[in-house]
Short mmCIF file of C-alpha atoms in Angstrom, two decimals:
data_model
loop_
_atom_site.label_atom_id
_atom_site.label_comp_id
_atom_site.label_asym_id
_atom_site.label_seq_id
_atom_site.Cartn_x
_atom_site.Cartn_y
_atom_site.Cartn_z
CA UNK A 86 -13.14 30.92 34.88
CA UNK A 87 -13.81 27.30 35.13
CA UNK A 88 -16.23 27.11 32.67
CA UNK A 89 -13.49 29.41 30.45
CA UNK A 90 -10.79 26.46 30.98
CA UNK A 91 -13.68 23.75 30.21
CA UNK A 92 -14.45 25.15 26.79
CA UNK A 93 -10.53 25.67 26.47
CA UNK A 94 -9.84 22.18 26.51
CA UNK A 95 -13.04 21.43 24.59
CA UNK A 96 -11.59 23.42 21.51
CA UNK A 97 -7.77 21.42 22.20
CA UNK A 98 -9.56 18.11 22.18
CA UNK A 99 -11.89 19.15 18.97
CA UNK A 100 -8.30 20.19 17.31
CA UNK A 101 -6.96 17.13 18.22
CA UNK A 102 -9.19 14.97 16.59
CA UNK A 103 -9.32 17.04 13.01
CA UNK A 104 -5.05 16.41 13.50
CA UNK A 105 -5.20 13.37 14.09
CA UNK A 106 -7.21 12.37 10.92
CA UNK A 107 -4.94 14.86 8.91
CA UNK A 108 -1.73 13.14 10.11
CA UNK A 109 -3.20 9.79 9.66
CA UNK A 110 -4.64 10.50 6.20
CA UNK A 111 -0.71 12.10 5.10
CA UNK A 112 0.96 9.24 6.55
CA UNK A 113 -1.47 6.40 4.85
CA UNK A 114 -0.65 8.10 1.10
CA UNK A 115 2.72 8.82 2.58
CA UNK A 116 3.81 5.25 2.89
CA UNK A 117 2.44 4.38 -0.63
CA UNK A 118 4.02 7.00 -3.54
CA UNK A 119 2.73 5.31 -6.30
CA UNK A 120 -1.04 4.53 -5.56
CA UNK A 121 -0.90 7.91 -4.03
CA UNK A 122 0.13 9.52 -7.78
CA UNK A 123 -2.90 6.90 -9.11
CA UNK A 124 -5.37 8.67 -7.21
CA UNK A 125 -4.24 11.91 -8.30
CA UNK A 126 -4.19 10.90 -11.87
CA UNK A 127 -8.06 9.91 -11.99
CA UNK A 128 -8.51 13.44 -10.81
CA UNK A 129 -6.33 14.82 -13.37
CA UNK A 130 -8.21 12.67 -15.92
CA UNK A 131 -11.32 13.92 -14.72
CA UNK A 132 -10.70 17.43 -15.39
CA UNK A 133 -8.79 16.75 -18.36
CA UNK A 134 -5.54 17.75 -17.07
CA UNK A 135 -3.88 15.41 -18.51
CA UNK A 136 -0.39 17.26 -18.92
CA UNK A 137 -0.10 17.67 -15.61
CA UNK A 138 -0.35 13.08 -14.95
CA UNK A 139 3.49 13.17 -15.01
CA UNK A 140 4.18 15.46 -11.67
CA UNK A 141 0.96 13.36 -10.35
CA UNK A 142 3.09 10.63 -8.47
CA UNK A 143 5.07 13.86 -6.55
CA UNK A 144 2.70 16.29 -6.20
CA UNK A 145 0.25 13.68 -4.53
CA UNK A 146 3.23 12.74 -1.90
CA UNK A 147 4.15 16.88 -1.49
CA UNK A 148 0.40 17.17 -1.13
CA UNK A 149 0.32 13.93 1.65
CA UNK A 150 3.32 15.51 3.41
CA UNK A 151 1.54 18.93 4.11
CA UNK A 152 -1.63 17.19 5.40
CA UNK A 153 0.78 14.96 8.31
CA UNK A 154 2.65 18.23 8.89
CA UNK A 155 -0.63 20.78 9.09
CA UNK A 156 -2.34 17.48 11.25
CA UNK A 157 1.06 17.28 13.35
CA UNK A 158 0.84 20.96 13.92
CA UNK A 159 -2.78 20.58 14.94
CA UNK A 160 -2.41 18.22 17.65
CA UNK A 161 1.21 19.85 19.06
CA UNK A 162 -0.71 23.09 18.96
CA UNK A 163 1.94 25.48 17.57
CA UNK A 164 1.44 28.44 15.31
CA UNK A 165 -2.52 28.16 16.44
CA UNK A 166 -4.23 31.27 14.33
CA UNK A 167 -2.07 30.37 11.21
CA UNK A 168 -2.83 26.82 11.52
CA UNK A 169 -6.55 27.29 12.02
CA UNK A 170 -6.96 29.34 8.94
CA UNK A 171 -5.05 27.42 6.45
CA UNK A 172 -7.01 23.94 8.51
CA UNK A 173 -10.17 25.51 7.84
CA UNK A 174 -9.53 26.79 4.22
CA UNK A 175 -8.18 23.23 3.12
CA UNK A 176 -11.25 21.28 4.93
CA UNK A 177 -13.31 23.94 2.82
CA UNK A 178 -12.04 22.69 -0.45
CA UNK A 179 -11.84 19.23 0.51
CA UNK A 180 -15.80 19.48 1.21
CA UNK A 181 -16.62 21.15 -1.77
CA UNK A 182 -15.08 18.61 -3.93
CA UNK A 183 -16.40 15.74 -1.82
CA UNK A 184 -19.78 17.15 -2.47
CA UNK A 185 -18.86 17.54 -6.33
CA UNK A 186 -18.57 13.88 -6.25
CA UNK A 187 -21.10 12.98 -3.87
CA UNK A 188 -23.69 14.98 -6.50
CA UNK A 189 -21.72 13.33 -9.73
CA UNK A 190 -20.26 9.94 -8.68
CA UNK A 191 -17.68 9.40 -11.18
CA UNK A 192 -16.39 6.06 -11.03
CA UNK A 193 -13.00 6.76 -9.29
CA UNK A 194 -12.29 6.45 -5.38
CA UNK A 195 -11.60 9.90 -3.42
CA UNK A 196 -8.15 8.63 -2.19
CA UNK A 197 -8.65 10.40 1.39
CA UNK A 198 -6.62 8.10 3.07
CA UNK A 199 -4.61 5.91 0.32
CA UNK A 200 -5.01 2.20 0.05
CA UNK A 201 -6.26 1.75 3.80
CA UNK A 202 -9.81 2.89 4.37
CA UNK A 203 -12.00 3.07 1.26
CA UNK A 204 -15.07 5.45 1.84
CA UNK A 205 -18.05 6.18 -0.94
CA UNK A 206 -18.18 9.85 -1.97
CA UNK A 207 -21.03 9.99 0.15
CA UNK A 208 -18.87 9.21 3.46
CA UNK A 209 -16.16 11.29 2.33
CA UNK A 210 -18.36 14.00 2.07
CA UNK A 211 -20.15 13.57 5.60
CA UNK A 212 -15.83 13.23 7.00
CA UNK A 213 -15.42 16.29 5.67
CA UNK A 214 -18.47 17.67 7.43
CA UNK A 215 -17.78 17.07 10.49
CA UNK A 216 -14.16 17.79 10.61
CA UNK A 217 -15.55 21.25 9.22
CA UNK A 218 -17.84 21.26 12.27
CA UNK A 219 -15.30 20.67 14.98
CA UNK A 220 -12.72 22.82 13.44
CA UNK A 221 -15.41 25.53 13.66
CA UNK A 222 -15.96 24.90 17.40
CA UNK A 223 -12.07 24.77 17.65
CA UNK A 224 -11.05 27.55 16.19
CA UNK A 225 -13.95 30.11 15.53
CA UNK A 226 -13.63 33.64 15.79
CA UNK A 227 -9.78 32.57 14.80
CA UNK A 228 -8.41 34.52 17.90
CA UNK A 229 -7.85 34.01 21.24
CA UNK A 230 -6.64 30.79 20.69
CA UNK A 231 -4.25 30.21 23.47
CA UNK A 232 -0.27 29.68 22.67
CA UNK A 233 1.86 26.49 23.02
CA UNK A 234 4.34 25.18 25.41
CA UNK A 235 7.98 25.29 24.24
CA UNK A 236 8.60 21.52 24.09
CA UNK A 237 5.77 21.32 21.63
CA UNK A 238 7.81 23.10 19.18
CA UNK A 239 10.58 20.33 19.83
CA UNK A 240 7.67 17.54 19.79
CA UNK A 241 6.58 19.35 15.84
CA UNK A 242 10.16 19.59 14.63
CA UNK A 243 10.95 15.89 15.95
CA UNK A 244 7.85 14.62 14.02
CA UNK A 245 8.23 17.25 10.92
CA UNK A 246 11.73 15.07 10.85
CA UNK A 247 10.06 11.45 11.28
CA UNK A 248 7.68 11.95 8.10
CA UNK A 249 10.19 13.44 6.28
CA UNK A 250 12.69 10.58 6.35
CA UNK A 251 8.99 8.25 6.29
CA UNK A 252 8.31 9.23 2.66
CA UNK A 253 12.42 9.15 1.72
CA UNK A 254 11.75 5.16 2.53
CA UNK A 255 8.55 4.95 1.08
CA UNK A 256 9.76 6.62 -1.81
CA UNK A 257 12.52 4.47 -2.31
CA UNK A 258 10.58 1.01 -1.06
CA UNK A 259 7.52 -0.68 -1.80
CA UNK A 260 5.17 -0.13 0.97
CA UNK A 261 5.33 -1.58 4.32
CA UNK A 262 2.12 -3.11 4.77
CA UNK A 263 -0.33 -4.12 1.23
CA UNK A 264 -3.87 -3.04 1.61
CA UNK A 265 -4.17 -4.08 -1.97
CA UNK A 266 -5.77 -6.81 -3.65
CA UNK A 267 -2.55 -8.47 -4.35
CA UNK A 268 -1.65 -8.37 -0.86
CA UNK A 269 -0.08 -11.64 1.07
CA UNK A 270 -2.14 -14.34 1.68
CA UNK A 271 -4.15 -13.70 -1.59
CA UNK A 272 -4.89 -16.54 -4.17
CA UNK A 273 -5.05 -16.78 -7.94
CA UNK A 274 -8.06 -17.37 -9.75
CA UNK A 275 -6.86 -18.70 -13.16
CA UNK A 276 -8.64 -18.41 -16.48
CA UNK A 277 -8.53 -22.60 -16.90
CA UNK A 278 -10.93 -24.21 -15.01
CA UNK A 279 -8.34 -26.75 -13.50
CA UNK A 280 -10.59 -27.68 -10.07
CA UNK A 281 -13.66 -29.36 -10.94
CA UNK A 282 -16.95 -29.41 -8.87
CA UNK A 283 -17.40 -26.42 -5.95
CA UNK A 284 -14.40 -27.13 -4.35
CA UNK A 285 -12.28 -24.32 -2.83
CA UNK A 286 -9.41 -24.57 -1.05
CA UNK A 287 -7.59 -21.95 1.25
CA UNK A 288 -5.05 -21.89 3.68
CA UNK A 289 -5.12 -21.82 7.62
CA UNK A 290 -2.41 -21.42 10.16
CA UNK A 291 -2.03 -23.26 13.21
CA UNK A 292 -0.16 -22.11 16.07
CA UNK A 293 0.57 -23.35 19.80
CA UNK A 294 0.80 -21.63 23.28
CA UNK A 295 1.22 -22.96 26.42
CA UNK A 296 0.45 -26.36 25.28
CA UNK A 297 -2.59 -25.54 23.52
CA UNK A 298 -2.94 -25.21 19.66
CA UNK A 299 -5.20 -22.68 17.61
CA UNK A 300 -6.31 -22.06 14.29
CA UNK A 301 -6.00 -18.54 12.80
CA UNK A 302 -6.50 -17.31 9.19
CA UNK A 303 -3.84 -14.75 7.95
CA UNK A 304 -6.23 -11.81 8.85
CA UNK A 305 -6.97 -12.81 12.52
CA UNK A 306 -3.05 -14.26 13.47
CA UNK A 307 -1.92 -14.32 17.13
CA UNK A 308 0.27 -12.11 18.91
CA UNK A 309 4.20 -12.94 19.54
CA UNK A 310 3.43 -15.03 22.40
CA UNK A 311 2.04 -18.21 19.95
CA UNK A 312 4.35 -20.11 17.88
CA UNK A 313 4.18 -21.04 14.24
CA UNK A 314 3.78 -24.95 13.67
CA UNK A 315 2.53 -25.34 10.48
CA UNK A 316 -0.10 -24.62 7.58
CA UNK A 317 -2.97 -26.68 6.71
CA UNK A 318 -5.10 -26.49 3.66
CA UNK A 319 -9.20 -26.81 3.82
CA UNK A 320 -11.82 -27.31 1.34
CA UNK A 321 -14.66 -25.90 1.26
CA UNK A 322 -17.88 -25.35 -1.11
CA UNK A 323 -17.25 -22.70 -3.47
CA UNK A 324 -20.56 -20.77 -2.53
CA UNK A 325 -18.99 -20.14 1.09
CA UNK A 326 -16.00 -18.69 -0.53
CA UNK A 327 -15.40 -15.33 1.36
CA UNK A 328 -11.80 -15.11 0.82
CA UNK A 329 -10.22 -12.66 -1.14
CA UNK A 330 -9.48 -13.78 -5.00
CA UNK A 331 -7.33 -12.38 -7.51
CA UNK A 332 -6.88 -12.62 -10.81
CA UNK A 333 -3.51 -11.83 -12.91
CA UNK A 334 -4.37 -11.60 -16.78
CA UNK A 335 -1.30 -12.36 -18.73
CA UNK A 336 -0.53 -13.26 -22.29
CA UNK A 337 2.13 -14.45 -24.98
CA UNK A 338 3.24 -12.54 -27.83
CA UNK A 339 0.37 -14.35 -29.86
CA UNK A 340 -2.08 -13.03 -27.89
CA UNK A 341 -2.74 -16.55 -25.66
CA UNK A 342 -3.99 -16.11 -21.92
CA UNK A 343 -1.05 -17.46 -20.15
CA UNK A 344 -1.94 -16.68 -16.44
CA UNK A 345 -2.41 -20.77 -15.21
CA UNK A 346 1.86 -20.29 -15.36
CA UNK A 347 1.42 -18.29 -12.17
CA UNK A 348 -0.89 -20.46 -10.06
CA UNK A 349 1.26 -23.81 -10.37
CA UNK A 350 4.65 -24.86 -7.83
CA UNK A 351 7.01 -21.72 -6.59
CA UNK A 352 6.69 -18.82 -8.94
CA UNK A 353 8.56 -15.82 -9.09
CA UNK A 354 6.87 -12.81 -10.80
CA UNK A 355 8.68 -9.93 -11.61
CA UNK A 356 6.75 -6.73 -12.84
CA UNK A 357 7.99 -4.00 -15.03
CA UNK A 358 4.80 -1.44 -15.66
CA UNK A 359 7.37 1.13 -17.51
CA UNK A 360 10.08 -0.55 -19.41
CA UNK A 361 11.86 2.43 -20.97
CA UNK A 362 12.52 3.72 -17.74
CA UNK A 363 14.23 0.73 -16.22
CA UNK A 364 18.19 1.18 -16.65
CA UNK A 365 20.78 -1.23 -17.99
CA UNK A 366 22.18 -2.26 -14.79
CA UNK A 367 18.32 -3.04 -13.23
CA UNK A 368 17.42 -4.90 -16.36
CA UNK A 369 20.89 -7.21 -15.53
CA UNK A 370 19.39 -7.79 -12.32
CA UNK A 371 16.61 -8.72 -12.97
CA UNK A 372 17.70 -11.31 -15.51
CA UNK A 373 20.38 -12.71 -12.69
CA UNK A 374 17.14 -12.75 -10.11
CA UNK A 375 15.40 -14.80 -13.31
CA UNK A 376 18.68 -17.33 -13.74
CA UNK A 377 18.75 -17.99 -10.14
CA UNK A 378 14.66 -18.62 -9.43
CA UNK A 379 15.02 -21.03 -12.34
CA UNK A 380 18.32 -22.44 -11.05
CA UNK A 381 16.55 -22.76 -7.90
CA UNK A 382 13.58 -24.90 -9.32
CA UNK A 383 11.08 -21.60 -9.40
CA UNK A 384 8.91 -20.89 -12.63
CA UNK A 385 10.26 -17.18 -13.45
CA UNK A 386 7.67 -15.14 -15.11
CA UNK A 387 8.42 -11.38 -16.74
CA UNK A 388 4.92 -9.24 -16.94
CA UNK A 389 5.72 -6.18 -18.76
CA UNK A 390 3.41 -3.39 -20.17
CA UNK A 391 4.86 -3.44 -24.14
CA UNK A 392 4.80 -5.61 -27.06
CA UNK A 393 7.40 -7.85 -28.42
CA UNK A 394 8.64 -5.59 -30.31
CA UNK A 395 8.87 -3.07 -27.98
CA UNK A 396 11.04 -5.13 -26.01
CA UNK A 397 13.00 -6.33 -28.95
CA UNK A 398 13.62 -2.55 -29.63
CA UNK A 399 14.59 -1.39 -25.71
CA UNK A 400 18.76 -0.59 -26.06
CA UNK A 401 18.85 -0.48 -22.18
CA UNK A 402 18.78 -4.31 -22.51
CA UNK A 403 22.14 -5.74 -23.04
CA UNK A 404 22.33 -9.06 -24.79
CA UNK A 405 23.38 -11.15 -21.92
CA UNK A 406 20.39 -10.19 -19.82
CA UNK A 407 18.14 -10.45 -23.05
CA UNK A 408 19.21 -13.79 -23.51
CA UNK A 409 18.01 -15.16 -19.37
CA UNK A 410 14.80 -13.07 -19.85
CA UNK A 411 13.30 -13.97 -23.25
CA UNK A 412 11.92 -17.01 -22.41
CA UNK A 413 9.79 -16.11 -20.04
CA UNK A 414 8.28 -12.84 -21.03
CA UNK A 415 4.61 -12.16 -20.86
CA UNK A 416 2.56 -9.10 -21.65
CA UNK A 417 -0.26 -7.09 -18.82
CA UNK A 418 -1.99 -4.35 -18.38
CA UNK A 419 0.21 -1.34 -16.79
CA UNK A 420 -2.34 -0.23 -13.95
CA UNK A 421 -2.67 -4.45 -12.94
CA UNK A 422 1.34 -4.60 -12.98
CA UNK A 423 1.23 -1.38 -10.57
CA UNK A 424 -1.13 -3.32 -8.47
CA UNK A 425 1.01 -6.52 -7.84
CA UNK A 426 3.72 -5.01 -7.19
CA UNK A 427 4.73 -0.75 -6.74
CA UNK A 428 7.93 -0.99 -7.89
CA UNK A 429 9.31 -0.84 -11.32
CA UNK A 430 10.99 -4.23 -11.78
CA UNK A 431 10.02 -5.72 -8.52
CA UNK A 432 9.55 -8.92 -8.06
CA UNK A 433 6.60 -10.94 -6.70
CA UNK A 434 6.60 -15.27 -5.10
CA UNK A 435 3.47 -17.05 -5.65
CA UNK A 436 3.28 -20.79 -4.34
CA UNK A 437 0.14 -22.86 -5.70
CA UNK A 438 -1.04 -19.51 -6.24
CA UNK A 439 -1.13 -17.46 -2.95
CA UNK A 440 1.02 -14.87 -2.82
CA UNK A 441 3.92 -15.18 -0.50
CA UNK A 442 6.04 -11.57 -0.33
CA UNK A 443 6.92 -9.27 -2.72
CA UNK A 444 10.60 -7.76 -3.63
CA UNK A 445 11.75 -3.83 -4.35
CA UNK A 446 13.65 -3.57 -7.52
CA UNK A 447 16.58 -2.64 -5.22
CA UNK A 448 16.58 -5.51 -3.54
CA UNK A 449 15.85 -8.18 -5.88
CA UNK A 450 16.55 -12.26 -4.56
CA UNK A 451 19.57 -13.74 -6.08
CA UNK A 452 19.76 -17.87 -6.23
CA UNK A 453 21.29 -18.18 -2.77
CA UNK A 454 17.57 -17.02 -1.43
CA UNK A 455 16.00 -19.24 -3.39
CA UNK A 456 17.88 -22.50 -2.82
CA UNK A 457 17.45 -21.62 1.07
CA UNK A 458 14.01 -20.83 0.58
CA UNK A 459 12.98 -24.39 -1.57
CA UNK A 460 12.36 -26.58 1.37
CA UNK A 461 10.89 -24.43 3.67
CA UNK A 462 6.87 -23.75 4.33
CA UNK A 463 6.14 -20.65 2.21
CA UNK A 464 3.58 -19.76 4.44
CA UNK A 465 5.88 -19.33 7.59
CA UNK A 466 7.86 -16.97 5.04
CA UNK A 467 4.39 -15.01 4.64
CA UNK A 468 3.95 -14.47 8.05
CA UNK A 469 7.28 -13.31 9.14
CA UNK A 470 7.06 -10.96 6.07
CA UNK A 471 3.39 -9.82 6.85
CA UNK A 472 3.84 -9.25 10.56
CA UNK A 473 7.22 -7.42 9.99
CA UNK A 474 5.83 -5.25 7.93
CA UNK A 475 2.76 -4.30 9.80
CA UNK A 476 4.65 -3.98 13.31
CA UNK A 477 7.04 -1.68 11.51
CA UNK A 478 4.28 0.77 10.43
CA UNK A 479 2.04 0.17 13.35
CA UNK A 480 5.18 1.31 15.31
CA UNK A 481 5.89 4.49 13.07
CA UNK A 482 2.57 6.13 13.46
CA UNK A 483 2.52 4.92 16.80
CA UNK A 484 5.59 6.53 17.71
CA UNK A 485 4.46 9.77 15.88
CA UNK A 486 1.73 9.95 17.67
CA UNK A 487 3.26 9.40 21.00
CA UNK A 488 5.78 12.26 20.43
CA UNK A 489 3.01 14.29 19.31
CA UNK A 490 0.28 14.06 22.61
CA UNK A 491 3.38 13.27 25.00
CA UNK A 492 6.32 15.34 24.94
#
């Protein structure tokens, strides 16, 4: 009997684990819609389905949704048999087309869990065998496998709720946290060689507690209990450089690399990947979000993926708002404009370079933020928008999680 209840709990823990990774893989594509629908496309592309790239963007988040829910079912325990068959038949897949790629390596990245954790197709492949493993030892022979307690149908339907309304936000929002390469913090590399000699410069943070001051880069900061004093900027030889770099190519109509316009004083970038799907009223907004930056003494930039002509030709852009923008419109590559920034018109600061916070389309800065903004340390405005973000999704899946093993 002991022994019985042993095993028992051995199989609970074993399911616990495989949910856990399923709820943690849905929720990291969840909170990103778009690079979730880029993944999806490369597959699409591989195959050479390329009628079905338009539905990629929502099948990949409908797709993300049933992994949190079959992972949140896993570790509440509900609906065990049904759950076990349809865990193990999904794992199944997911192996076999791991070891597709594993065998093939096509250049594209297996998307398992979004922007967060990057793993070879060999390491997806060995994930997927061992979740296969312990959902064996969980679940096999598929009977017998114990019921739930009533409040972990409450605990299911509270989460089912939580990652519902998750990917409503994320669908309307840019993502909480960046795990990109255009992510806060990161510098431009320009085309000009403007710095001469090895010298490389980057930015440090310096904070005080109880008297005492420390020195943090934006990837190791300090918990709430330090305060923010100021930023200081180090040199360093170039072949130390371990920083992340980024480049954003740019040109004029004529064909010039323009990109050293985003790397000097306060810039504001705003992206537009798909212009012929950005409505009237968005493309007045951006132009007043334009008109103030400049009013405000930022260098506006507008990276679109068209021509001139294109542009010229777009009737969703009344002649008031083509006026403000056609000055400063610049040309990029679609898949690099869906990199800076996920949202369709959204809007991007850069000061000296580093990238300070990024904007949803919905929520684009009028002059009043920028004038407030001109004489204060971007980098304390990085922070607060970097550790906002972060707590808020740390808290989410924290929270999830907690309702999940607790109630």
């Amino acid at each position: 009997m002991v022994q019985g209840r042993t095993f028992g709990k051995l199989q609970r823990l074993c399911a616990t684990i495989v949910g856990l990774v399923f709820l943690l893989a849905g929720i990291f594509k969840i909170f990103d819609p778009v690079g979730a629908g880029l993944v999806l496309e490369e597959y699409f592309r591989l195959v050479h389905l390329d009628f079905l790239l338009p539905v990629a963007k929502p099948l990949a988040v409908a797709v993300a949704l049933f992994e949190s829910l079959l992972g949140a079912a896993l570790i509440s325990g509900i609906r065990r048999v049904a759950v076990a068959f349809v865990t193990t038949v999904l794992l199944g897949f997911f192996t076999l087309l791991t070891l597709a790629l594993a065998i093939f390596n096509p250049n594209i990245d297996c998307g398992c869990f979004g922007e967060v954790v990057h793993l070879t197709h060999l390491q997806s492949l060995l994930k997927n065998v061992v979740l296969m493993a312990l959902s064996l030892f969980a679940f096999y022979p598929y009977r017998n496998l114990g019921t739930n307690k009533v409040r972990k149908d409450i605990s299911f339907s509270i989460a089912a709720v939580l990652l519902a309304g998750f990917l409503v936000y994320s669908w309307l929002n840019i993502p909480m946290v960046d795990f990109t390469a255009f992510a806060p913090g990161s510098e431009l590399i320009v085309s000009q060689d403007d710095v001469e000699g090895d010298e490389e410069y980057s930015s440090v943070f310096v904070y005080e507690k109880n008297g005492q001051q420390g020195v943090f880069t934006l990837d190791n900061l300090p918990d709430s209990t330090w305060t923010f004093i100021r930023t200081e900027t180090v040199h360093f030889n170039r072949t130390d450089v371990s920083d992340a770099k980024i480049a954003l190519p740019f040109h004029d109509s004529l064909g010039v690399s323009m990109d050293h316009l985003a790397a000097d004083g306060n810039v504001l970038v705003v992206s537009v990947y798909d212009p012929a799907r950005v409505r009237g009223e968005v493309w007045v907004n951006i132009a007043d979000a334009i008109q103030g930056a400049q009013d405000a003494g930022f260098r506006p930039l507008l990276l679109v993926n068209s021509s001139r002509e294109a542009m010229e030709g777009l009737p969703s852009i009344i002649p008031d708002a083509r006026e403000k923008i056609s000055g400063c419109t610049y040309y990029a590559d679609r898949k690099l404009l869906l990199t800076l920034n996920r949202a369709n018109g959204g809007a991007t600061w850069f000061s000296d370079g580093q990238l300070i916070r990024k904007f949803n389309v919905r929520s684009l800065p009028d002059g009043e933020y920028f004038l407030s903004r001109s004489g204060d340390d971007p980098a304390e405005e990085m922070l607060d928008y970097s550790t906002k973000g972060r707590l808020q999704f740390e808290g989410f899946i924290l929270n999830v999680s907690a309702i999940l093993l607790l109630l």
